[in-house]
XYZ file of C-alpha atoms in Angstrom:
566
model
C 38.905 -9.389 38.926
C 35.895 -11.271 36.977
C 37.232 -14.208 34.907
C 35.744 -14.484 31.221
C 34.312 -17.428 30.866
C 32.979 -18.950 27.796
C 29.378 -18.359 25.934
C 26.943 -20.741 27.010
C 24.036 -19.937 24.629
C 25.415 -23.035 21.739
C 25.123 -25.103 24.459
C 21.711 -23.901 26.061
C 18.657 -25.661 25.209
C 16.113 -23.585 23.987
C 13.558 -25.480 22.291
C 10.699 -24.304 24.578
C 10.933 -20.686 23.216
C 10.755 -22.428 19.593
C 14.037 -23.043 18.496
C 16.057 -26.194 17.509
C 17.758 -28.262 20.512
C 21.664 -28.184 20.551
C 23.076 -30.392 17.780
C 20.319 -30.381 15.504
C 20.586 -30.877 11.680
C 18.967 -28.049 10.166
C 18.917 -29.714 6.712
C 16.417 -32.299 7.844
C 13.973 -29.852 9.730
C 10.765 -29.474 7.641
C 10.397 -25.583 6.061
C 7.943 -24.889 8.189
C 10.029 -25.331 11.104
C 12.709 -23.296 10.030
C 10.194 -20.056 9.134
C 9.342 -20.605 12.916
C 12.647 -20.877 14.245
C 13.403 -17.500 12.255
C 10.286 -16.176 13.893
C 11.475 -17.170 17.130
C 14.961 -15.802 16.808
C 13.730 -12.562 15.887
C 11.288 -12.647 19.046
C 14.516 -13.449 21.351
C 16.356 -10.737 19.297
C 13.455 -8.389 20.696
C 13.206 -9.741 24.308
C 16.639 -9.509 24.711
C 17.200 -5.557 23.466
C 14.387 -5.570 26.482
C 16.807 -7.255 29.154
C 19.500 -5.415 28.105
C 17.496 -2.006 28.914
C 16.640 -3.915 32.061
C 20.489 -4.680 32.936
C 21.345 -0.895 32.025
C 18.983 0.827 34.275
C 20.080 -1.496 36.810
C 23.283 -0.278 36.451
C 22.611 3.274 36.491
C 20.613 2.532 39.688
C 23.364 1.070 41.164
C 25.759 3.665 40.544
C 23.229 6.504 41.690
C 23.134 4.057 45.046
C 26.834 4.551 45.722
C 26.854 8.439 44.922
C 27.063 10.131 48.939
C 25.614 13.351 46.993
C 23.681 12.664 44.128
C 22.584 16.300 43.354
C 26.336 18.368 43.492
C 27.410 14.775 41.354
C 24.749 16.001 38.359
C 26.996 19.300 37.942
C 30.139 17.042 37.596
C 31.600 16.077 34.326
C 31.696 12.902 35.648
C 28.189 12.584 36.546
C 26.164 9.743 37.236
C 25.176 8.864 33.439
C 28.829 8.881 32.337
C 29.681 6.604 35.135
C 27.413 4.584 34.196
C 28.783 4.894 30.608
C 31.999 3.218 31.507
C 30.637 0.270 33.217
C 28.607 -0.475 30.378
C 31.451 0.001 27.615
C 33.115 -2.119 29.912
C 30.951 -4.551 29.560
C 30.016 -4.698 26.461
C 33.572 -4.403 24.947
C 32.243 -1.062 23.259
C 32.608 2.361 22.239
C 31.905 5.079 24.931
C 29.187 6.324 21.872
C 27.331 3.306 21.647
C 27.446 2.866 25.372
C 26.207 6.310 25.660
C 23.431 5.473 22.948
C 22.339 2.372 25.323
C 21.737 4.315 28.251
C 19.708 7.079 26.495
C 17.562 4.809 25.129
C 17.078 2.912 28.451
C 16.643 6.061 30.477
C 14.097 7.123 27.364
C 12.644 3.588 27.788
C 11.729 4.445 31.634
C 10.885 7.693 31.800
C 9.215 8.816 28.419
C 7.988 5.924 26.463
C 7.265 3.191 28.939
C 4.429 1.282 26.988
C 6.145 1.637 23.336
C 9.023 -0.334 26.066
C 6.695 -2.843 26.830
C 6.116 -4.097 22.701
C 9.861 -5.253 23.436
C 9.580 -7.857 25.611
C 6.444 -8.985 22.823
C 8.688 -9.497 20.193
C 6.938 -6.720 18.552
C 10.325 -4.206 18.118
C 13.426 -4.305 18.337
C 16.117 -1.378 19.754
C 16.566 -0.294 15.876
C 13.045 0.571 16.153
C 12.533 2.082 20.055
C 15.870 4.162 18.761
C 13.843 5.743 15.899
C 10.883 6.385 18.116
C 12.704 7.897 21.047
C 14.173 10.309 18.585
C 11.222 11.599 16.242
C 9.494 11.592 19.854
C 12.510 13.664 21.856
C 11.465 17.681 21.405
C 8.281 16.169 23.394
C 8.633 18.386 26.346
C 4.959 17.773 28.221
C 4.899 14.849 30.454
C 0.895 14.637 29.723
C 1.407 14.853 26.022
C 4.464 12.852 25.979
C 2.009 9.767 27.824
C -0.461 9.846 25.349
C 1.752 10.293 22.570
C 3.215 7.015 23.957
C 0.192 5.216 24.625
C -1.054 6.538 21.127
C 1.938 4.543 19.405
C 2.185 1.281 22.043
C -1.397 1.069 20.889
C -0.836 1.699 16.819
C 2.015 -1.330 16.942
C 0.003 -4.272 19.254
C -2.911 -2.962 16.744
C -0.683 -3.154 13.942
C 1.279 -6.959 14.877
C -1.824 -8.854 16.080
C -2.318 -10.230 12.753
C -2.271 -7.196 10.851
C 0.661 -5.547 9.282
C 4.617 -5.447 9.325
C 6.501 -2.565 10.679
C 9.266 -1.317 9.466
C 12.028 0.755 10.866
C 11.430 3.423 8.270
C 7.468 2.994 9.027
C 8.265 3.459 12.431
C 9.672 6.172 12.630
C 7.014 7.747 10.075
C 4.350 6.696 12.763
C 6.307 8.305 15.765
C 6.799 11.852 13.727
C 2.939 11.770 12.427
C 1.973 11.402 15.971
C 4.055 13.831 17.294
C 2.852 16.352 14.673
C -0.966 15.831 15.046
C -0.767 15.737 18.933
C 1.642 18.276 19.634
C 2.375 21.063 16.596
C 4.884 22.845 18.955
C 7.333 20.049 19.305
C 6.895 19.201 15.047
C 7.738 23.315 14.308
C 10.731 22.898 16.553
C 11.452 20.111 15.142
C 11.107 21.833 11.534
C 13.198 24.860 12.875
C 16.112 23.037 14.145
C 16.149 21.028 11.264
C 15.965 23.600 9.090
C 18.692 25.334 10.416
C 20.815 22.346 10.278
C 21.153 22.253 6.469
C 24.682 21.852 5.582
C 27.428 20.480 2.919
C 30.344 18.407 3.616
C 32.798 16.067 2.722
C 34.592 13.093 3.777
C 38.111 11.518 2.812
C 38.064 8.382 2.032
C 40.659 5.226 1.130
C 42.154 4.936 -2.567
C 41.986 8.694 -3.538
C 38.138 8.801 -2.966
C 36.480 11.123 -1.276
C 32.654 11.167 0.342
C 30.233 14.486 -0.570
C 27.190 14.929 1.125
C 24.562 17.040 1.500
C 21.583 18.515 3.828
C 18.937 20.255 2.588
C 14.776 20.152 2.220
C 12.975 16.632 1.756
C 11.348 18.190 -1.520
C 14.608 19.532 -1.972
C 16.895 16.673 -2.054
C 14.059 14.698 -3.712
C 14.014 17.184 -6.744
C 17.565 16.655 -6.701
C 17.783 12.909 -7.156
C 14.988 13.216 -9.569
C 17.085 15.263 -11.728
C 20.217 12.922 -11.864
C 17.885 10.236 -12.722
C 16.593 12.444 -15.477
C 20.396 13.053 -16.615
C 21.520 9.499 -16.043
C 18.374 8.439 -18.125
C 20.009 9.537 -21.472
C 22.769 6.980 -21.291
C 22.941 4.617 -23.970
C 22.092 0.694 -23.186
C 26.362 0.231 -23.630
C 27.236 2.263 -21.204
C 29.291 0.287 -18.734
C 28.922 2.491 -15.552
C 25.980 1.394 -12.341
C 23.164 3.594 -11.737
C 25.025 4.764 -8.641
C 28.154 5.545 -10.588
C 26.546 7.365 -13.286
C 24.165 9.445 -10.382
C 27.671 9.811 -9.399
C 28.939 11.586 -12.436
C 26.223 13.656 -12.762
C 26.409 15.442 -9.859
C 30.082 16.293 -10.471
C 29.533 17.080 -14.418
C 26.088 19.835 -13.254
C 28.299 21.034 -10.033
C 31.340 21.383 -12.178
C 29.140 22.735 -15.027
C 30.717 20.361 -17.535
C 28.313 17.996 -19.845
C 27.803 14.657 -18.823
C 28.754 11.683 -21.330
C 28.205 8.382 -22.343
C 31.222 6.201 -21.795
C 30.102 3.216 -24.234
C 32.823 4.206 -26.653
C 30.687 3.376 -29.585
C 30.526 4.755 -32.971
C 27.020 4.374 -33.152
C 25.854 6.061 -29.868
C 22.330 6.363 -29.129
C 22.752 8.067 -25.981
C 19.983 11.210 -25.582
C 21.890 13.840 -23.302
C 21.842 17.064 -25.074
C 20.175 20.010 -23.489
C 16.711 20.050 -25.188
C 16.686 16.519 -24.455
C 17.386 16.753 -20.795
C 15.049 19.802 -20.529
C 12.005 17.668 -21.684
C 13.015 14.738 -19.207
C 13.271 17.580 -16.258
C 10.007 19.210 -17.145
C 8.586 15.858 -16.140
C 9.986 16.005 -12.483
C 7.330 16.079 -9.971
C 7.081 16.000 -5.945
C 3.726 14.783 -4.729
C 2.603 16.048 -1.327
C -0.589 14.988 -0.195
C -3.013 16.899 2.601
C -6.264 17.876 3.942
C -7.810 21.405 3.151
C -7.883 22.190 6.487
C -3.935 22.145 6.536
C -3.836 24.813 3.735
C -6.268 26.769 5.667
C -3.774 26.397 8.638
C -4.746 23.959 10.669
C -2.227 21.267 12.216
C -2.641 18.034 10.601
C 0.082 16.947 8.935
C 0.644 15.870 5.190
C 2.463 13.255 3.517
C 5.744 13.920 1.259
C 6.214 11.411 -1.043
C 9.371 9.610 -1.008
C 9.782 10.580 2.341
C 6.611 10.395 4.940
C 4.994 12.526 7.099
C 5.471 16.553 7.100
C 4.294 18.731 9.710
C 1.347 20.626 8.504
C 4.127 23.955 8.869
C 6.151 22.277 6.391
C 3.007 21.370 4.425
C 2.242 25.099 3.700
C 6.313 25.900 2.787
C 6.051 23.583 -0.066
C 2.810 24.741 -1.253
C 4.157 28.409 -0.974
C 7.370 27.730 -3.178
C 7.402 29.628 -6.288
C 7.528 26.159 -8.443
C 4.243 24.258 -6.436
C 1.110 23.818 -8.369
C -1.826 23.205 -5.962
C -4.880 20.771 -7.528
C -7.967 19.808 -5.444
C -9.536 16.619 -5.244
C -12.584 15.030 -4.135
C -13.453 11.412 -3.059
C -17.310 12.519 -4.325
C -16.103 12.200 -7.975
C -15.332 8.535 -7.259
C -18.936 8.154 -6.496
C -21.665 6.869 -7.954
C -25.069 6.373 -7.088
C -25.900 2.859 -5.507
C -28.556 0.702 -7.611
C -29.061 -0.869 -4.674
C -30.130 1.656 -2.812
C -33.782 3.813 -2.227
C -31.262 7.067 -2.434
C -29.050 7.824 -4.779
C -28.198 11.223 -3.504
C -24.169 11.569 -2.221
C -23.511 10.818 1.801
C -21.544 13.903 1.845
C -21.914 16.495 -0.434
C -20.322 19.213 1.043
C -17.285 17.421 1.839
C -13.891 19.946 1.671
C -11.829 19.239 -0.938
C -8.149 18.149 -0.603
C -6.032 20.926 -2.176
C -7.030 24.519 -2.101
C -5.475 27.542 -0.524
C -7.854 30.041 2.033
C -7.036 32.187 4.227
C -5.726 30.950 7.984
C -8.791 30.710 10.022
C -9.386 32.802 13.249
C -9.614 30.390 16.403
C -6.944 27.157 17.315
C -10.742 24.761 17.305
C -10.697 26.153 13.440
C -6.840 25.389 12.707
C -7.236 21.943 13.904
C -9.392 20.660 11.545
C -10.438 17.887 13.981
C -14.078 17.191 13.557
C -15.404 13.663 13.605
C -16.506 11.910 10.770
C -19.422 10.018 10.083
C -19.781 6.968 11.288
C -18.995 4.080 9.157
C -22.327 2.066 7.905
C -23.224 -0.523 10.175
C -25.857 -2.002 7.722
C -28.087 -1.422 4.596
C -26.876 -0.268 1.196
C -24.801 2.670 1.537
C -26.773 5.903 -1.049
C -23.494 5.873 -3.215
C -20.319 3.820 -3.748
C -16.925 3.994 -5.002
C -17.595 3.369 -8.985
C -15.937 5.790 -10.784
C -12.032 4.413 -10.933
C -11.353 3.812 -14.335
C -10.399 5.751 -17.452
C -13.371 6.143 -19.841
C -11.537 5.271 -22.748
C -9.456 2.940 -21.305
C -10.946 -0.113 -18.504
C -7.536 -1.073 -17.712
C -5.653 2.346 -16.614
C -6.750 4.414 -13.256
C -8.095 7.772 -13.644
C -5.965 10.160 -11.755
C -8.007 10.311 -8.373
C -7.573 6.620 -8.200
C -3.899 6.689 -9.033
C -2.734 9.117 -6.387
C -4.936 7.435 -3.357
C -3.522 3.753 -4.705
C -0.350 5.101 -3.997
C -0.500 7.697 -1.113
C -2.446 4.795 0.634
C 0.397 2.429 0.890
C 3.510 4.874 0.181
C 5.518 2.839 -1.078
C 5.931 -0.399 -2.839
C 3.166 -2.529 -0.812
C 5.968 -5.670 -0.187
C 6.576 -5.921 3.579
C 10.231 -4.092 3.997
C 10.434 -2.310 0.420
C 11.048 1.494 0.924
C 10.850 2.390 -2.923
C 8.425 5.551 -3.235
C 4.731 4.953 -4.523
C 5.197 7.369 -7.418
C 8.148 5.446 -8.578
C 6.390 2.356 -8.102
C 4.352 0.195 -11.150
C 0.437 -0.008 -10.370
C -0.107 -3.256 -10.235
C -3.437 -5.136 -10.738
C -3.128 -7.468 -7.647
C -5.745 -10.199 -10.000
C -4.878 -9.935 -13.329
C -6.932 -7.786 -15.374
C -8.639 -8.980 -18.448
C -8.001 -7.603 -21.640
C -10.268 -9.978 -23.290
C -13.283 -10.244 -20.710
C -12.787 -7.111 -17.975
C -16.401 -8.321 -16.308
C -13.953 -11.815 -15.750
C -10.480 -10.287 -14.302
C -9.568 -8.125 -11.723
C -10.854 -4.765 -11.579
C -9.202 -1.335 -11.793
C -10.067 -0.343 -8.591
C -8.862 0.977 -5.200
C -9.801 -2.331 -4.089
C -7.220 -4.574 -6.475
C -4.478 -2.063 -6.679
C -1.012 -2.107 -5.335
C 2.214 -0.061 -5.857
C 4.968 -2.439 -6.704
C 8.633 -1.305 -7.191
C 9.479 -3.140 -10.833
C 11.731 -5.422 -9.038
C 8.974 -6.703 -6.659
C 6.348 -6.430 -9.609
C 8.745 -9.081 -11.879
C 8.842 -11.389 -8.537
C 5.342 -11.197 -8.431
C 4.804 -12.245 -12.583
C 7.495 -14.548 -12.193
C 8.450 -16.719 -9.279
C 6.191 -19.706 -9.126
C 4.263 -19.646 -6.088
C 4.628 -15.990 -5.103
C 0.486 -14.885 -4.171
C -0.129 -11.861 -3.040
C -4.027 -10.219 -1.801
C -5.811 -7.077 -1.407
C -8.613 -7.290 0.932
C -11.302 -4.741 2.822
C -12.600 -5.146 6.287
C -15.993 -4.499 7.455
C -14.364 -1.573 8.709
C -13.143 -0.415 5.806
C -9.436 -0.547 6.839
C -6.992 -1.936 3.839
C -5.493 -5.287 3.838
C -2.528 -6.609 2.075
C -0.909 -9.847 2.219
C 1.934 -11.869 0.677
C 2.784 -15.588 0.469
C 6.467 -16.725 -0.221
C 7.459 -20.117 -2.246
C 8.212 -21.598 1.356
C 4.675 -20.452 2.344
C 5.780 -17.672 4.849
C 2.976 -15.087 4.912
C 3.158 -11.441 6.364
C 0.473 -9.420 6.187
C 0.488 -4.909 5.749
C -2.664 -2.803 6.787
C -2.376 0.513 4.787
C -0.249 2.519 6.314
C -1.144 5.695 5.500
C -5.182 5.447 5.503
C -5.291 8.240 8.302
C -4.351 10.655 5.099
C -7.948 10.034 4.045
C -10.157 9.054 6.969
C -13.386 9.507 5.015
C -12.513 6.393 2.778
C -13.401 4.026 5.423
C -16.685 4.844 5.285
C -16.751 4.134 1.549
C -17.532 0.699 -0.357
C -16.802 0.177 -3.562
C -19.314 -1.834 -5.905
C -16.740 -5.233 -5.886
C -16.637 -4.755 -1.725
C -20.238 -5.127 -1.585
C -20.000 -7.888 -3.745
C -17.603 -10.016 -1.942
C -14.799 -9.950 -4.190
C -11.425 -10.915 -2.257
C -8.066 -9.288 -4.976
C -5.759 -12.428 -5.125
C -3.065 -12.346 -7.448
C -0.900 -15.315 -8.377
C 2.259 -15.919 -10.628
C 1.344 -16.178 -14.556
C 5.234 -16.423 -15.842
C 7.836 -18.438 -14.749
C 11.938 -17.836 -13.357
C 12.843 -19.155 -16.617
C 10.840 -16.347 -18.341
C 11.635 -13.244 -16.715
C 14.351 -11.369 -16.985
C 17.594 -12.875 -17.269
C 21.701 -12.166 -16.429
C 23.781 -11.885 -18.673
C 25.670 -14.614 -16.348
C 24.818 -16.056 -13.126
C 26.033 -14.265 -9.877
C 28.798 -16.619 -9.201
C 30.192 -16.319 -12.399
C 30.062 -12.735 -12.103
C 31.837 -12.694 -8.753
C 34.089 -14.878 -9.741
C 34.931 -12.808 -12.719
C 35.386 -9.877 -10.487
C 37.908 -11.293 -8.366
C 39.747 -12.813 -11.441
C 40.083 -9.055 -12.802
C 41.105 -7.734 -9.495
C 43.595 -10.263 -9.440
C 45.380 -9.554 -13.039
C 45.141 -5.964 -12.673
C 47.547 -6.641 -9.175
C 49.231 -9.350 -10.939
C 50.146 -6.720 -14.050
C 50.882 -3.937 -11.870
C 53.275 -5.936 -9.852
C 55.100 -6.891 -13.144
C 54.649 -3.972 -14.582
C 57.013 -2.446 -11.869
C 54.210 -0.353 -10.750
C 54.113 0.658 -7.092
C 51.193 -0.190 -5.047
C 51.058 3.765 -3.651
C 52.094 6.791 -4.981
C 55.300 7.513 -4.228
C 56.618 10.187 -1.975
């Protein structure tokens, strides 16, 4: 039998992959170092989910070695891959389950997505991420479409990390499913119908007389849903002692139950706004924004975007716009336009250019339902006949019209800080360079180019904490840029993740682009001016445990038993 021995890695030196030698105090390493050791660790994090698919393949190898007949073994419970199963929850001190999940995602890793398995060993993803891919990418059946759909997304992350944006699981996965769904419809409206059918209500026990209800249904669906418990919940008074999530909570009971939900402030003078008419006006307000080309309405196969949720097979595109409740607006990027003063024509690039939102009828031929003509190529020099001018209100510099507005925030998604998941449309626009009330010609402009969606949390860190800068920037090939500086000058940089919604922009400039105007916005308040506790968060855990404490203390005296009795 093996004898465990002990860990080596505290004692191994590995300073030449960037981190600190054995021993070393941390507190005296300058803050540049330790952003790079972080760096580093995460890159090791990466290279090692890589060895470990390396180790498990090995291992399934081995044990399809020793099998006398490998093809009668394949009909066995006890095939090859659960053999292989136990040697790895062996090793790893596991579950069977996650030693299952290891050697799916090796066996993926090999066989289907080989150069998305490659971006491992970069440091580019980690397992988290290859897990999310493998599955939005699994109903790929077609060895030639499964290749390019993995070449397609190898090629959107070492385009994405050299230099230009951060990745998030969530992103990921919204990359893998819009890929699947442009390249191969068949596997996205399998995909849809499996889902679909999958819808489902449960619940779970839980400790302390709790109990755990949850729910399957649409994206829109569930969306509309949580909308309208924040529209309840928004009627509270500011006394009311319960958490967002409790009150959400309490909600859902009270409209399930078909009992009215209350404040519990327990104050006389109550200004809590939850009768019916009330909640009727905040519920009329309730919107879910899907985004997509004509051509999708028409029935071709690209895919839209759901807000709050990403991608949507262009199949599940046309079910929302068919529900009884959708209202269906078209938009065109030619009312952005204006002519170009700069220019001998002043005449639009495109003026027959579909609009966004319509309904037609399903065209005859696949080549039609596609929808995948080229665009124009993207100016290469000169001064473009027309350029993105019209952005603003009319009556009002400072506020977006509502063109502007939607592609600010379909654009990014959601909140534009690296590893924020908050939707766009529940996001703040922010001004990236401050706008000026006083002088607009002076401050930043309202403009696609100096706009980002910022959750309010992000948007205060932004106002408030001193050396927080964050930019907005266009590239000659008219790809968006956005950046963000920390305090301890770590900077991570996001290309707009959801340009391929509206290709035709990148061909567009707007008037500040041409002029070489770079967005950079800076802090203007300070810690000590934003918003404040009521007491600092060790006081407030400390209070928490002290009440925790008396209640057990009371009960004990109290001659209370801990359980209810038999």
């Amino acid at each position: 039998m093996a004898q465990r021995t002990a860990s080596m890695w505290p004692d191994a030196d590995l300073t030449g992959c960037g981190l600190p030698g054995p021993g070393t105090d941390l507190t005296n390493m300058p803050t540049a170092c330790v952003v790079g050791a972080i760096t580093a660790t995460k890159n090791g994090h990466c290279f090692l989910d890589w060895q470990l698919f390396q180790f498990a393949l090995s291992m399934h190898s081995r044990v399809c070695a020793s099998t006398s007949n490998l093809v009668a073994t394949q009909k066995s419970l006890l095939d090859t891959e659960a053999q292989t199963t136990l040697e790895l929850q062996m090793s790893l001190e596991s579950t069977e389950y996650a030693a299952e999940a290891l050697l799916a995602d090796a066996l993926d890793a090999r066989d289907r997505l080989p150069r998305v398995y490659a971006t491992m060993r970069l440091g580019l993803i980690d397992r988290d991420r290859f897990h999310r891919i493998a599955h939005e990418t699994r109903l790929v059946v077609d060895e030639a479409l499964m290749a390019k759909i993995d070449a397609l997304i190898a090629k959107e992350i070492l385009g994405a990390r050299r230099g230009y944006t951060s990745i998030s699981v969530t992103k990921t996965g919204a990359l893998a499913r819009r890929l699947v769904a442009e390249n191969d419809p068949d596997a996205a409206r399998r995909e849809r119908e499996n889902a679909t059918d999958g819808r489902s209500l449960g619940h779970q026990s839980l400790a302390a007389g709790m109990a755990q209800l949850f729910l399957t249904a649409t994206a829109e669906d569930v969306r509309l849903a949580r909308q309208m418990l924040d529209a309840v919940i928004a009627g509270r008074c500011p006394d009311d002692p319960r958490t967002k999530t409790q009150a959400r909570s309490d909600a859902a009971i009270a409209l399930l139950q078909r009992k009215p939900f209350t404040c519990e402030c327990d104050s006389d003078g109550c200004t809590a706004a939850i009768s019916d008419v009330e909640l009727d006006a905040r519920a009329a307000r309730i919107v879910v924004h899907v985004l997509c080309d004509a051509t999708t309405l028409e029935g071709g196969d690209k895919c839209g975007y759901l807000d709050g949720h990403g991608p949507i097979s262009a199949e599940h595109v046309r079910e929302v716009a068919a529900r009884g409740d959708a209202v269906i607006r078209q938009h065109r990027l030619d009312d952005l336009l204006a002519p170009n003063p700069a220019s001998a024509s002043g005449a639009p690039e495109h003026p027959e250019e579909a609009v966004l939102h319509r309904r037609a009828p399903r065209p005859d031929t696949p080549d039609e339902r596609r929808g995948d003509d080229p665009r124009p190529p993207a100016e290469n020099g000169g001064e473009p006949a027309s350029v993105i001018a019209k952005t603003a209100l009319p009556s009002d510099p400072y506020r977006p019209n509502l063109l502007t507005d939607l592609i600010a925030r379909f654009l990014w998604g959601t909140c534009s800080i690296p590893g924020c998941e908050r939707a766009a449309f529940a996001c703040d626009l922010d001004h990236v360079a401050e706008y000026d009330n006083v002088r607009p010609d002076l401050g930043g402009p309202t403009c696609l180019c100096n706009l980002l969606p910022k959750c309010r949390y992000h948007h205060l860190v932004k106002t408030n904490l001193e050396g927080f800068v964050d930019d907005l920037w266009i590239d000659q090939n008219g790809r968006y840029h956005s950046s963000v500086t920390t305090p301890m000058g770590q900077t991570v940089e996001v290309l707009a993740p959801n340009q391929w919604l509206i290709p035709r922009l990148a061909d567009l400039r707007c008037t500040h682009q041409l002029a070489g105007r770079h967005a950079t916005g800076t802090t203007t308040g300070t810690v000590e001016e934003g918003p404040q506790r009521t007491r600092t968060r060790t006081a407030a855990k400390h209070a928490r445990r002290r009440a925790e404490r008396k209640a057990n203390h009371d009960r004990r005296f109290a001659g209370l038993p801990d359980e209810p009795p038999f």
